[in-house]
mmCIF file with all atom_site columns, C-alpha atoms in Angstrom:
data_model
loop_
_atom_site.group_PDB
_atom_site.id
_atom_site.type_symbol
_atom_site.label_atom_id
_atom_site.label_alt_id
_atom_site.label_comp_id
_atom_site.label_asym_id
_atom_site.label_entity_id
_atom_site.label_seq_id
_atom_site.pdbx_PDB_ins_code
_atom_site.Cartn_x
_atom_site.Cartn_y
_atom_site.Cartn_z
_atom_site.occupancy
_atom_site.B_iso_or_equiv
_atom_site.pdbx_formal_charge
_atom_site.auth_seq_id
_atom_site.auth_comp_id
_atom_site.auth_asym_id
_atom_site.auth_atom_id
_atom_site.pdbx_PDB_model_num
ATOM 1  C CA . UNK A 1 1  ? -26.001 24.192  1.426   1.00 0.00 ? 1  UNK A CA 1
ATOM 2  C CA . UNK A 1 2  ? -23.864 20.963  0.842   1.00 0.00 ? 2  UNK A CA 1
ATOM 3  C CA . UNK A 1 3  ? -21.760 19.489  4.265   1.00 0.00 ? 3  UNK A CA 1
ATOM 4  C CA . UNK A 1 4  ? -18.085 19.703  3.693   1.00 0.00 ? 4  UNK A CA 1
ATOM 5  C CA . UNK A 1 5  ? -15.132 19.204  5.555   1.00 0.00 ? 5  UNK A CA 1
ATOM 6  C CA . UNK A 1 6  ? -15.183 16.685  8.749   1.00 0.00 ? 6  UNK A CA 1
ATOM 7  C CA . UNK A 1 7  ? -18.647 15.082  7.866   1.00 0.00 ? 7  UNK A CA 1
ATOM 8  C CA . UNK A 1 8  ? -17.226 14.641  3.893   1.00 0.00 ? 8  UNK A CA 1
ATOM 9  C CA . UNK A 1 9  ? -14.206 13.339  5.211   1.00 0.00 ? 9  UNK A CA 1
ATOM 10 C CA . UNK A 1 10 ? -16.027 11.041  7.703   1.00 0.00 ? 10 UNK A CA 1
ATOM 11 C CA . UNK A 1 11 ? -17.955 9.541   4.954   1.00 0.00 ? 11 UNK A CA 1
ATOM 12 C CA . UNK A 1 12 ? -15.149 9.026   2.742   1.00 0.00 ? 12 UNK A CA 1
ATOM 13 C CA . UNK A 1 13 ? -13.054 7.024   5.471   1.00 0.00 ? 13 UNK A CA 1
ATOM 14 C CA . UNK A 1 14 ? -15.919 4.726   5.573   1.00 0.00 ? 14 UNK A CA 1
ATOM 15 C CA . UNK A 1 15 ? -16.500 4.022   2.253   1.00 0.00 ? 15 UNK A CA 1
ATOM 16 C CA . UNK A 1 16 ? -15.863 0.117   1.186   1.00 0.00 ? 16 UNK A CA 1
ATOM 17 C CA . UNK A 1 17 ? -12.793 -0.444  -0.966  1.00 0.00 ? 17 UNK A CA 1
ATOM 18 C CA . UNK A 1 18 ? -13.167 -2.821  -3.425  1.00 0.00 ? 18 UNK A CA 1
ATOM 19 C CA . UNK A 1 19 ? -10.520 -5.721  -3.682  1.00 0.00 ? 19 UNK A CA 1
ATOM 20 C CA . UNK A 1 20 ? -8.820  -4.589  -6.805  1.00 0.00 ? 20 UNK A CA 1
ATOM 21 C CA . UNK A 1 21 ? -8.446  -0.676  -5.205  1.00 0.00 ? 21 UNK A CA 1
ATOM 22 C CA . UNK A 1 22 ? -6.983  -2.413  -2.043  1.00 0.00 ? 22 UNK A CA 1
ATOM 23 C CA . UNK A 1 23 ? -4.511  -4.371  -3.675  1.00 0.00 ? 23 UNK A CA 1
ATOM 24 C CA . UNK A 1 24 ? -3.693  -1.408  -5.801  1.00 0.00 ? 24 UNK A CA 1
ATOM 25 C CA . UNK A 1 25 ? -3.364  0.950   -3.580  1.00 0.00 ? 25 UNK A CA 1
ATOM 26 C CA . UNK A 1 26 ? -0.949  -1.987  -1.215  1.00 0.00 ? 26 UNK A CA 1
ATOM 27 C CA . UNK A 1 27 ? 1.491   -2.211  -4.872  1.00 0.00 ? 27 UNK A CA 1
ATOM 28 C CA . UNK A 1 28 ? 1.628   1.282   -4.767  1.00 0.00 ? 28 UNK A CA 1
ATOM 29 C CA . UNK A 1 29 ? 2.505   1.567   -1.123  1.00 0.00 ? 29 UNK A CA 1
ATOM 30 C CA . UNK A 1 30 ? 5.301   -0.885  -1.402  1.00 0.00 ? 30 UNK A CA 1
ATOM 31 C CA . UNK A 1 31 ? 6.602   0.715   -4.925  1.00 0.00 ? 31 UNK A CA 1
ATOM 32 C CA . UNK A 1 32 ? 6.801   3.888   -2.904  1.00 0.00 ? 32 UNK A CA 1
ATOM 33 C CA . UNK A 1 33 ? 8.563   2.475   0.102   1.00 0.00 ? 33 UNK A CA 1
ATOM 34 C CA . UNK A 1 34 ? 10.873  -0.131  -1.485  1.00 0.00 ? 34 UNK A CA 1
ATOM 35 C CA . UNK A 1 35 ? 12.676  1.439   -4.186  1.00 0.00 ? 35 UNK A CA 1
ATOM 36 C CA . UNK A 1 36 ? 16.605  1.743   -4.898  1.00 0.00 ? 36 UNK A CA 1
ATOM 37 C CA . UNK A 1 37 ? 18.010  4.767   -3.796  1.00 0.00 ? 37 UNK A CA 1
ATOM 38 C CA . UNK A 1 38 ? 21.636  6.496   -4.062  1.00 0.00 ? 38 UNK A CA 1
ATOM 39 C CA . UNK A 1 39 ? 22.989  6.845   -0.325  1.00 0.00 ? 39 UNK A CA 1
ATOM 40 C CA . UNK A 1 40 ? 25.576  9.273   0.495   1.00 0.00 ? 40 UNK A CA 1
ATOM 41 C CA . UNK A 1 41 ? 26.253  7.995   3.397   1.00 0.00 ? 41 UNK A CA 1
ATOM 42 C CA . UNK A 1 42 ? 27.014  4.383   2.376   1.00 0.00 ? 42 UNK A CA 1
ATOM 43 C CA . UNK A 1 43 ? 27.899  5.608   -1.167  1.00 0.00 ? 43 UNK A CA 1
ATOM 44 C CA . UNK A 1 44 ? 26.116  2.718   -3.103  1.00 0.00 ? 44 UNK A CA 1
ATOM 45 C CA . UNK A 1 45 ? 21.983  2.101   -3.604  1.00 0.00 ? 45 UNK A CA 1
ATOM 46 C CA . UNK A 1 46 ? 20.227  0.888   -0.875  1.00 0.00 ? 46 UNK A CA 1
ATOM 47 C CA . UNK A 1 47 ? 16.471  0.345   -0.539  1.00 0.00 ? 47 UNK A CA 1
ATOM 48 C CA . UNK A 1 48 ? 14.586  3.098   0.530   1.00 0.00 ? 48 UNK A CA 1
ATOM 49 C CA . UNK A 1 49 ? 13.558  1.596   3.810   1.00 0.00 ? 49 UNK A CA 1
ATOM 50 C CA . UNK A 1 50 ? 17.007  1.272   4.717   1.00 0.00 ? 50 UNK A CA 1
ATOM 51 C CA . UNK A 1 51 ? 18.175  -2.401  3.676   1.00 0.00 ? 51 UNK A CA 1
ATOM 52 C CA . UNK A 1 52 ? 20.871  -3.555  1.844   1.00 0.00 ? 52 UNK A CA 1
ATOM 53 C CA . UNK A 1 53 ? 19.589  -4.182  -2.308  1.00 0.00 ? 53 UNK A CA 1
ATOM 54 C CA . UNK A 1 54 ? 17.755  -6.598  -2.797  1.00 0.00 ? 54 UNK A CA 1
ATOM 55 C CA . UNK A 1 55 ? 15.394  -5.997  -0.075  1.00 0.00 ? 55 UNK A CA 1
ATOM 56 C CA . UNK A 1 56 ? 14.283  -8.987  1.301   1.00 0.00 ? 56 UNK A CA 1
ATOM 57 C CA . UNK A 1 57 ? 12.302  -7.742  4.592   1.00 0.00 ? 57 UNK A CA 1
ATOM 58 C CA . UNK A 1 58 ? 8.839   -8.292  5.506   1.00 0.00 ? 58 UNK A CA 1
ATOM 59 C CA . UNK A 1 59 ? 6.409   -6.654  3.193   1.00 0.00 ? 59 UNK A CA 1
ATOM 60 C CA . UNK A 1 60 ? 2.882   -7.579  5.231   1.00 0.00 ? 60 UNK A CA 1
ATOM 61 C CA . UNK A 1 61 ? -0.588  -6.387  3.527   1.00 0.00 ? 61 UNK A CA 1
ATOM 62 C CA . UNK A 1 62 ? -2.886  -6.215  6.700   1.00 0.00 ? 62 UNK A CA 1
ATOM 63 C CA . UNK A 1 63 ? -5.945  -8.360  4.923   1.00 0.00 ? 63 UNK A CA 1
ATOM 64 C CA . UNK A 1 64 ? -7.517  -11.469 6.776   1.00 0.00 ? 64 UNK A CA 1
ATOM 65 C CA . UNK A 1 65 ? -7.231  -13.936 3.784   1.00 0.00 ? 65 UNK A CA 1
ATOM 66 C CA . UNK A 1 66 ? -10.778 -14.777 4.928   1.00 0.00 ? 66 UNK A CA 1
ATOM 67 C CA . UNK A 1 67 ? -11.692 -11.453 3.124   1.00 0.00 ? 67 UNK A CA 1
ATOM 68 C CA . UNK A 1 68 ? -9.800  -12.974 -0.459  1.00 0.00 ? 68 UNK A CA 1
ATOM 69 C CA . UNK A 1 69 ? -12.346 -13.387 -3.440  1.00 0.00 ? 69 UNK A CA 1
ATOM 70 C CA . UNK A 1 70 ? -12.783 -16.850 -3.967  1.00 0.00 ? 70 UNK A CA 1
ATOM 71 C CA . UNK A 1 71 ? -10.849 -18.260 -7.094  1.00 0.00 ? 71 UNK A CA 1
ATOM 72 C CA . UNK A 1 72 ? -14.306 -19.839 -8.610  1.00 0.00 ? 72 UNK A CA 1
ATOM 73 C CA . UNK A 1 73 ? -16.245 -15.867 -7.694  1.00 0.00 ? 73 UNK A CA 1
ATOM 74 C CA . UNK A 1 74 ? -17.203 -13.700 -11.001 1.00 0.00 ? 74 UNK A CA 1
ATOM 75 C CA . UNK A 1 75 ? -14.544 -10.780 -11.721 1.00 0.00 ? 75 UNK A CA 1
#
Protein backbone atom coordinates (compact mmCIF):
# COMPACT_ATOMS: atom_id res chain seq x y z
CA UNK A 1 0.00 0.00 0.00
CA UNK A 2 1.67 3.43 -0.89
CA UNK A 3 2.02 6.21 2.34
CA UNK A 4 -0.05 9.23 1.66
CA UNK A 5 -1.03 12.15 3.38
CA UNK A 6 1.30 13.59 6.38
CA UNK A 7 4.40 11.35 5.50
CA UNK A 8 3.88 12.53 1.46
CA UNK A 9 3.53 15.88 2.58
CA UNK A 10 6.54 15.63 4.96
CA UNK A 11 8.69 14.55 2.18
CA UNK A 12 7.61 17.08 -0.16
CA UNK A 13 8.39 20.07 2.34
CA UNK A 14 11.83 18.77 2.37
CA UNK A 15 12.58 18.40 -0.97
CA UNK A 16 15.57 20.85 -2.34
CA UNK A 17 14.40 23.63 -4.63
CA UNK A 18 16.52 24.34 -7.24
CA UNK A 19 17.66 28.07 -7.80
CA UNK A 20 15.69 28.75 -10.88
CA UNK A 21 12.20 27.21 -9.02
CA UNK A 22 13.10 29.55 -6.04
CA UNK A 23 13.46 32.56 -7.90
CA UNK A 24 10.39 31.63 -9.83
CA UNK A 25 8.30 30.87 -7.46
CA UNK A 26 9.71 34.59 -5.40
CA UNK A 27 8.50 36.56 -9.14
CA UNK A 28 5.43 34.93 -8.79
CA UNK A 29 4.90 35.78 -5.17
CA UNK A 30 5.58 39.41 -5.72
CA UNK A 31 3.38 39.49 -9.16
CA UNK A 32 0.64 38.19 -6.92
CA UNK A 33 1.10 40.62 -4.09
CA UNK A 34 2.10 43.82 -5.94
CA UNK A 35 -0.29 44.40 -8.58
CA UNK A 36 -2.57 47.58 -9.40
CA UNK A 37 -5.84 47.34 -8.13
CA UNK A 38 -9.18 49.58 -8.40
CA UNK A 39 -9.99 50.81 -4.69
CA UNK A 40 -13.36 51.87 -3.79
CA UNK A 41 -12.47 53.29 -1.01
CA UNK A 42 -9.79 55.70 -2.32
CA UNK A 43 -11.46 55.61 -5.79
CA UNK A 44 -8.15 55.40 -7.87
CA UNK A 45 -5.55 52.12 -8.27
CA UNK A 46 -3.49 51.40 -5.58
CA UNK A 47 -1.10 48.46 -5.15
CA UNK A 48 -2.47 45.52 -3.82
CA UNK A 49 -0.51 45.61 -0.63
CA UNK A 50 -1.94 48.81 0.13
CA UNK A 51 0.59 51.59 -1.21
CA UNK A 52 0.13 54.38 -3.21
CA UNK A 53 1.13 53.31 -7.35
CA UNK A 54 4.12 52.92 -7.95
CA UNK A 55 4.92 50.76 -5.11
CA UNK A 56 8.12 51.40 -3.92
CA UNK A 57 8.20 49.29 -0.48
CA UNK A 58 10.47 46.65 0.51
CA UNK A 59 10.19 43.57 -1.60
CA UNK A 60 12.87 41.14 0.49
CA UNK A 61 13.52 37.44 -1.00
CA UNK A 62 14.69 35.58 2.25
CA UNK A 63 18.00 33.91 0.43
CA UNK A 64 21.56 34.24 2.11
CA UNK A 65 23.40 35.54 -1.06
CA UNK A 66 25.98 32.98 0.14
CA UNK A 67 23.50 30.40 -1.39
CA UNK A 68 23.69 32.56 -5.13
CA UNK A 69 25.20 30.37 -8.05
CA UNK A 70 28.38 31.71 -8.81
CA UNK A 71 28.47 33.88 -12.10
CA UNK A 72 31.51 31.59 -13.60
CA UNK A 73 29.12 27.98 -12.33
CA UNK A 74 27.59 25.85 -15.44
CA UNK A 75 23.70 26.62 -16.04
Amino acid sequence: MRDTGYHQRQNNSRRRVSYDEYVLAAALTLARRHRPVWSWRHWRRICRCGSDLPCRSRHPIPINRGHWPSQDAPR
